Amino acid sequence: MARKTKLSIISTGKKKSTGGIINARSSGKHDVDLAGALRLRRVEQKMSQAELADKLGVTFQQVQKYEKGVNRIGASRLQHIATALDVPVTFFFDDADAGKRAIESKREVESLLFLDSSFSLRLLRAYSAVKDQAVQRQFVSLIESIAANE
């Protein structure tokens, strides 16, 4: 009886040059924008990557890849994510009729991505709990002076 030989290809870890041709299956700008919105909503919900992963039936590493835009999110998976994060699927997409609002929202998403640590979230929550604007200004001045002395 003849043996079957199995060929295997060993990767060098280097990506081959495609001569400027973009892979149709690779993540694009919209995928990265969607990833940022996913991360922002998860943080707003005070949910860890592991908790979201459990709800989706994937590993937390997969959620990390979704949030970085490394892996694209299919329609069915996006629906599961929207349900888990208690938002409509449209939350993850720009509204074509609200261009200015979409640009402002994108800036807000990008500026809020620094909220990766629990300390940043605690600081922001403490600030937003203060109702007196004069006290808020003093709070900001205090933090800025501390940062200037670092």
PDB file of C-alpha atoms in Angstrom:
ATOM      1  CA  MET A   1       0.000   0.000   0.000  1.00  0.00           C
ATOM      2  CA  ALA A   2       1.397   3.405  -0.954  1.00  0.00           C
ATOM      3  CA  ARG A   3       1.940   6.023   1.706  1.00  0.00           C
ATOM      4  CA  LYS A   4       0.509   9.474   1.306  1.00  0.00           C
ATOM      5  CA  THR A   5       2.942  12.249   1.905  1.00  0.00           C
ATOM      6  CA  LYS A   6       1.700  15.400   3.499  1.00  0.00           C
ATOM      7  CA  LEU A   7       3.267  18.649   2.407  1.00  0.00           C
ATOM      8  CA  SER A   8       3.592  21.423   4.923  1.00  0.00           C
ATOM      9  CA  ILE A   9       4.654  24.967   4.379  1.00  0.00           C
ATOM     10  CA  ILE A  10       6.780  26.579   7.031  1.00  0.00           C
ATOM     11  CA  SER A  11       6.256  30.293   7.462  1.00  0.00           C
ATOM     12  CA  THR A  12       9.198  32.597   8.039  1.00  0.00           C
ATOM     13  CA  GLY A  13       6.924  35.042   9.869  1.00  0.00           C
ATOM     14  CA  LYS A  14       7.468  37.677   7.205  1.00  0.00           C
ATOM     15  CA  LYS A  15       4.630  38.949   5.099  1.00  0.00           C
ATOM     16  CA  LYS A  16       5.042  38.665   1.381  1.00  0.00           C
ATOM     17  CA  SER A  17       4.853  41.847  -0.623  1.00  0.00           C
ATOM     18  CA  THR A  18       1.716  42.004  -2.724  1.00  0.00           C
ATOM     19  CA  GLY A  19       2.981  44.802  -4.894  1.00  0.00           C
ATOM     20  CA  GLY A  20       0.519  47.330  -3.432  1.00  0.00           C
ATOM     21  CA  ILE A  21      -2.537  45.122  -3.937  1.00  0.00           C
ATOM     22  CA  ILE A  22      -4.833  45.184  -0.909  1.00  0.00           C
ATOM     23  CA  ASN A  23      -6.163  41.845   0.268  1.00  0.00           C
ATOM     24  CA  ALA A  24      -9.956  41.969  -0.012  1.00  0.00           C
ATOM     25  CA  ARG A  25     -10.307  39.980   3.219  1.00  0.00           C
ATOM     26  CA  SER A  26      -8.035  42.153   5.362  1.00  0.00           C
ATOM     27  CA  SER A  27      -9.407  44.709   7.814  1.00  0.00           C
ATOM     28  CA  GLY A  28     -10.040  48.142   6.403  1.00  0.00           C
ATOM     29  CA  LYS A  29     -10.758  51.593   7.800  1.00  0.00           C
ATOM     30  CA  HIS A  30     -14.395  50.791   8.524  1.00  0.00           C
ATOM     31  CA  ASP A  31     -13.419  47.620  10.376  1.00  0.00           C
ATOM     32  CA  VAL A  32     -11.046  49.606  12.583  1.00  0.00           C
ATOM     33  CA  ASP A  33     -13.734  52.246  13.226  1.00  0.00           C
ATOM     34  CA  LEU A  34     -16.182  49.505  14.175  1.00  0.00           C
ATOM     35  CA  ALA A  35     -13.533  48.022  16.487  1.00  0.00           C
ATOM     36  CA  GLY A  36     -13.156  51.344  18.310  1.00  0.00           C
ATOM     37  CA  ALA A  37     -16.912  51.634  18.779  1.00  0.00           C
ATOM     38  CA  LEU A  38     -17.021  48.048  20.081  1.00  0.00           C
ATOM     39  CA  ARG A  39     -14.313  48.756  22.643  1.00  0.00           C
ATOM     40  CA  LEU A  40     -15.895  52.031  23.736  1.00  0.00           C
ATOM     41  CA  ARG A  41     -19.286  50.416  24.292  1.00  0.00           C
ATOM     42  CA  ARG A  42     -17.784  47.498  26.208  1.00  0.00           C
ATOM     43  CA  VAL A  43     -15.941  49.909  28.520  1.00  0.00           C
ATOM     44  CA  GLU A  44     -19.117  52.004  28.954  1.00  0.00           C
ATOM     45  CA  GLN A  45     -20.940  48.849  30.035  1.00  0.00           C
ATOM     46  CA  LYS A  46     -18.147  48.135  32.569  1.00  0.00           C
ATOM     47  CA  MET A  47     -17.688  44.732  30.951  1.00  0.00           C
ATOM     48  CA  SER A  48     -14.356  42.935  30.698  1.00  0.00           C
ATOM     49  CA  GLN A  49     -13.151  41.316  27.496  1.00  0.00           C
ATOM     50  CA  ALA A  50     -13.542  37.925  29.184  1.00  0.00           C
ATOM     51  CA  GLU A  51     -17.176  38.648  30.100  1.00  0.00           C
ATOM     52  CA  LEU A  52     -17.998  39.685  26.536  1.00  0.00           C
ATOM     53  CA  ALA A  53     -16.157  36.638  25.220  1.00  0.00           C
ATOM     54  CA  ASP A  54     -18.253  34.359  27.465  1.00  0.00           C
ATOM     55  CA  LYS A  55     -21.452  35.938  26.133  1.00  0.00           C
ATOM     56  CA  LEU A  56     -20.269  35.438  22.555  1.00  0.00           C
ATOM     57  CA  GLY A  57     -18.840  31.967  23.039  1.00  0.00           C
ATOM     58  CA  VAL A  58     -15.331  32.969  21.953  1.00  0.00           C
ATOM     59  CA  THR A  59     -12.020  33.478  23.750  1.00  0.00           C
ATOM     60  CA  PHE A  60     -11.044  36.831  25.210  1.00  0.00           C
ATOM     61  CA  GLN A  61      -8.148  36.846  22.732  1.00  0.00           C
ATOM     62  CA  GLN A  62     -10.701  36.848  19.914  1.00  0.00           C
ATOM     63  CA  VAL A  63     -12.449  39.844  21.510  1.00  0.00           C
ATOM     64  CA  GLN A  64      -9.044  41.579  21.690  1.00  0.00           C
ATOM     65  CA  LYS A  65      -8.562  40.974  17.969  1.00  0.00           C
ATOM     66  CA  TYR A  66     -12.043  42.349  17.241  1.00  0.00           C
ATOM     67  CA  GLU A  67     -11.311  45.465  19.304  1.00  0.00           C
ATOM     68  CA  LYS A  68      -7.995  46.110  17.571  1.00  0.00           C
ATOM     69  CA  GLY A  69      -9.512  45.591  14.128  1.00  0.00           C
ATOM     70  CA  VAL A  70      -7.150  42.684  13.437  1.00  0.00           C
ATOM     71  CA  ASN A  71     -10.027  40.288  12.769  1.00  0.00           C
ATOM     72  CA  ARG A  72     -13.092  41.348  10.851  1.00  0.00           C
ATOM     73  CA  ILE A  73     -16.518  40.886  12.404  1.00  0.00           C
ATOM     74  CA  GLY A  74     -19.144  39.055  10.381  1.00  0.00           C
ATOM     75  CA  ALA A  75     -22.789  40.159  10.287  1.00  0.00           C
ATOM     76  CA  SER A  76     -24.048  37.373  12.536  1.00  0.00           C
ATOM     77  CA  ARG A  77     -21.287  37.935  15.090  1.00  0.00           C
ATOM     78  CA  LEU A  78     -21.935  41.691  15.010  1.00  0.00           C
ATOM     79  CA  GLN A  79     -25.589  41.015  15.836  1.00  0.00           C
ATOM     80  CA  HIS A  80     -24.508  38.882  18.819  1.00  0.00           C
ATOM     81  CA  ILE A  81     -22.130  41.617  19.968  1.00  0.00           C
ATOM     82  CA  ALA A  82     -24.830  44.281  19.686  1.00  0.00           C
ATOM     83  CA  THR A  83     -27.197  42.129  21.742  1.00  0.00           C
ATOM     84  CA  ALA A  84     -24.532  41.437  24.385  1.00  0.00           C
ATOM     85  CA  LEU A  85     -23.735  45.167  24.646  1.00  0.00           C
ATOM     86  CA  ASP A  86     -27.412  46.189  24.610  1.00  0.00           C
ATOM     87  CA  VAL A  87     -27.245  48.418  21.524  1.00  0.00           C
ATOM     88  CA  PRO A  88     -28.717  48.209  18.022  1.00  0.00           C
ATOM     89  CA  VAL A  89     -26.355  47.049  15.259  1.00  0.00           C
ATOM     90  CA  THR A  90     -26.549  50.547  13.773  1.00  0.00           C
ATOM     91  CA  PHE A  91     -24.643  51.815  16.835  1.00  0.00           C
ATOM     92  CA  PHE A  92     -21.450  50.559  15.205  1.00  0.00           C
ATOM     93  CA  PHE A  93     -21.939  52.460  11.931  1.00  0.00           C
ATOM     94  CA  ASP A  94     -21.906  56.131  10.975  1.00  0.00           C
ATOM     95  CA  ASP A  95     -25.230  57.726  10.132  1.00  0.00           C
ATOM     96  CA  ALA A  96     -24.941  58.992   6.547  1.00  0.00           C
ATOM     97  CA  ASP A  97     -27.329  61.908   7.244  1.00  0.00           C
ATOM     98  CA  ALA A  98     -25.383  63.110  10.265  1.00  0.00           C
ATOM     99  CA  GLY A  99     -21.885  63.644   8.891  1.00  0.00           C
ATOM    100  CA  LYS A 100     -20.877  66.331  11.359  1.00  0.00           C
ATOM    101  CA  ARG A 101     -22.258  64.377  14.302  1.00  0.00           C
ATOM    102  CA  ALA A 102     -20.405  61.264  13.112  1.00  0.00           C
ATOM    103  CA  ILE A 103     -17.102  63.154  12.957  1.00  0.00           C
ATOM    104  CA  GLU A 104     -17.660  64.521  16.472  1.00  0.00           C
ATOM    105  CA  SER A 105     -18.622  61.069  17.742  1.00  0.00           C
ATOM    106  CA  LYS A 106     -15.488  59.567  16.200  1.00  0.00           C
ATOM    107  CA  ARG A 107     -13.365  62.193  17.958  1.00  0.00           C
ATOM    108  CA  GLU A 108     -15.129  61.382  21.229  1.00  0.00           C
ATOM    109  CA  VAL A 109     -14.491  57.653  20.715  1.00  0.00           C
ATOM    110  CA  GLU A 110     -10.816  58.253  19.984  1.00  0.00           C
ATOM    111  CA  SER A 111     -10.413  60.612  22.934  1.00  0.00           C
ATOM    112  CA  LEU A 112     -12.167  58.192  25.291  1.00  0.00           C
ATOM    113  CA  LEU A 113      -9.972  55.238  24.357  1.00  0.00           C
ATOM    114  CA  PHE A 114      -7.505  56.410  27.006  1.00  0.00           C
ATOM    115  CA  LEU A 115     -10.055  55.092  29.524  1.00  0.00           C
ATOM    116  CA  ASP A 116      -8.391  51.719  29.351  1.00  0.00           C
ATOM    117  CA  SER A 117      -7.455  51.683  33.009  1.00  0.00           C
ATOM    118  CA  SER A 118      -9.785  51.580  35.983  1.00  0.00           C
ATOM    119  CA  PHE A 119      -8.047  54.682  37.385  1.00  0.00           C
ATOM    120  CA  SER A 120      -8.969  56.728  34.321  1.00  0.00           C
ATOM    121  CA  LEU A 121     -12.589  55.642  34.620  1.00  0.00           C
ATOM    122  CA  ARG A 122     -12.650  56.449  38.342  1.00  0.00           C
ATOM    123  CA  LEU A 123     -11.198  59.893  37.673  1.00  0.00           C
ATOM    124  CA  LEU A 124     -13.754  60.656  34.982  1.00  0.00           C
ATOM    125  CA  ARG A 125     -16.660  59.392  37.109  1.00  0.00           C
ATOM    126  CA  ALA A 126     -15.530  61.497  40.072  1.00  0.00           C
ATOM    127  CA  TYR A 127     -15.277  64.570  37.852  1.00  0.00           C
ATOM    128  CA  SER A 128     -18.714  64.022  36.302  1.00  0.00           C
ATOM    129  CA  ALA A 129     -20.251  63.546  39.771  1.00  0.00           C
ATOM    130  CA  VAL A 130     -19.280  67.133  40.685  1.00  0.00           C
ATOM    131  CA  LYS A 131     -22.138  69.439  39.672  1.00  0.00           C
ATOM    132  CA  ASP A 132     -20.579  72.828  40.539  1.00  0.00           C
ATOM    133  CA  GLN A 133     -18.695  74.178  37.500  1.00  0.00           C
ATOM    134  CA  ALA A 134     -16.350  76.243  39.666  1.00  0.00           C
ATOM    135  CA  VAL A 135     -15.333  73.105  41.550  1.00  0.00           C
ATOM    136  CA  GLN A 136     -14.901  71.275  38.226  1.00  0.00           C
ATOM    137  CA  ARG A 137     -12.529  74.025  37.040  1.00  0.00           C
ATOM    138  CA  GLN A 138     -10.549  73.777  40.283  1.00  0.00           C
ATOM    139  CA  PHE A 139     -10.428  70.008  39.886  1.00  0.00           C
ATOM    140  CA  VAL A 140      -9.013  70.319  36.365  1.00  0.00           C
ATOM    141  CA  SER A 141      -6.496  72.964  37.498  1.00  0.00           C
ATOM    142  CA  LEU A 142      -5.353  70.684  40.321  1.00  0.00           C
ATOM    143  CA  ILE A 143      -4.832  67.709  37.994  1.00  0.00           C
ATOM    144  CA  GLU A 144      -3.052  69.877  35.405  1.00  0.00           C
ATOM    145  CA  SER A 145      -0.689  71.281  38.041  1.00  0.00           C
ATOM    146  CA  ILE A 146       0.083  67.774  39.306  1.00  0.00           C
ATOM    147  CA  ALA A 147       0.762  66.624  35.731  1.00  0.00           C
ATOM    148  CA  ALA A 148       3.020  69.630  35.103  1.00  0.00           C
ATOM    149  CA  ASN A 149       5.169  68.698  38.111  1.00  0.00           C
ATOM    150  CA  GLU A 150       5.636  65.073  36.958  1.00  0.00           C
TER     151      GLU A 150
END
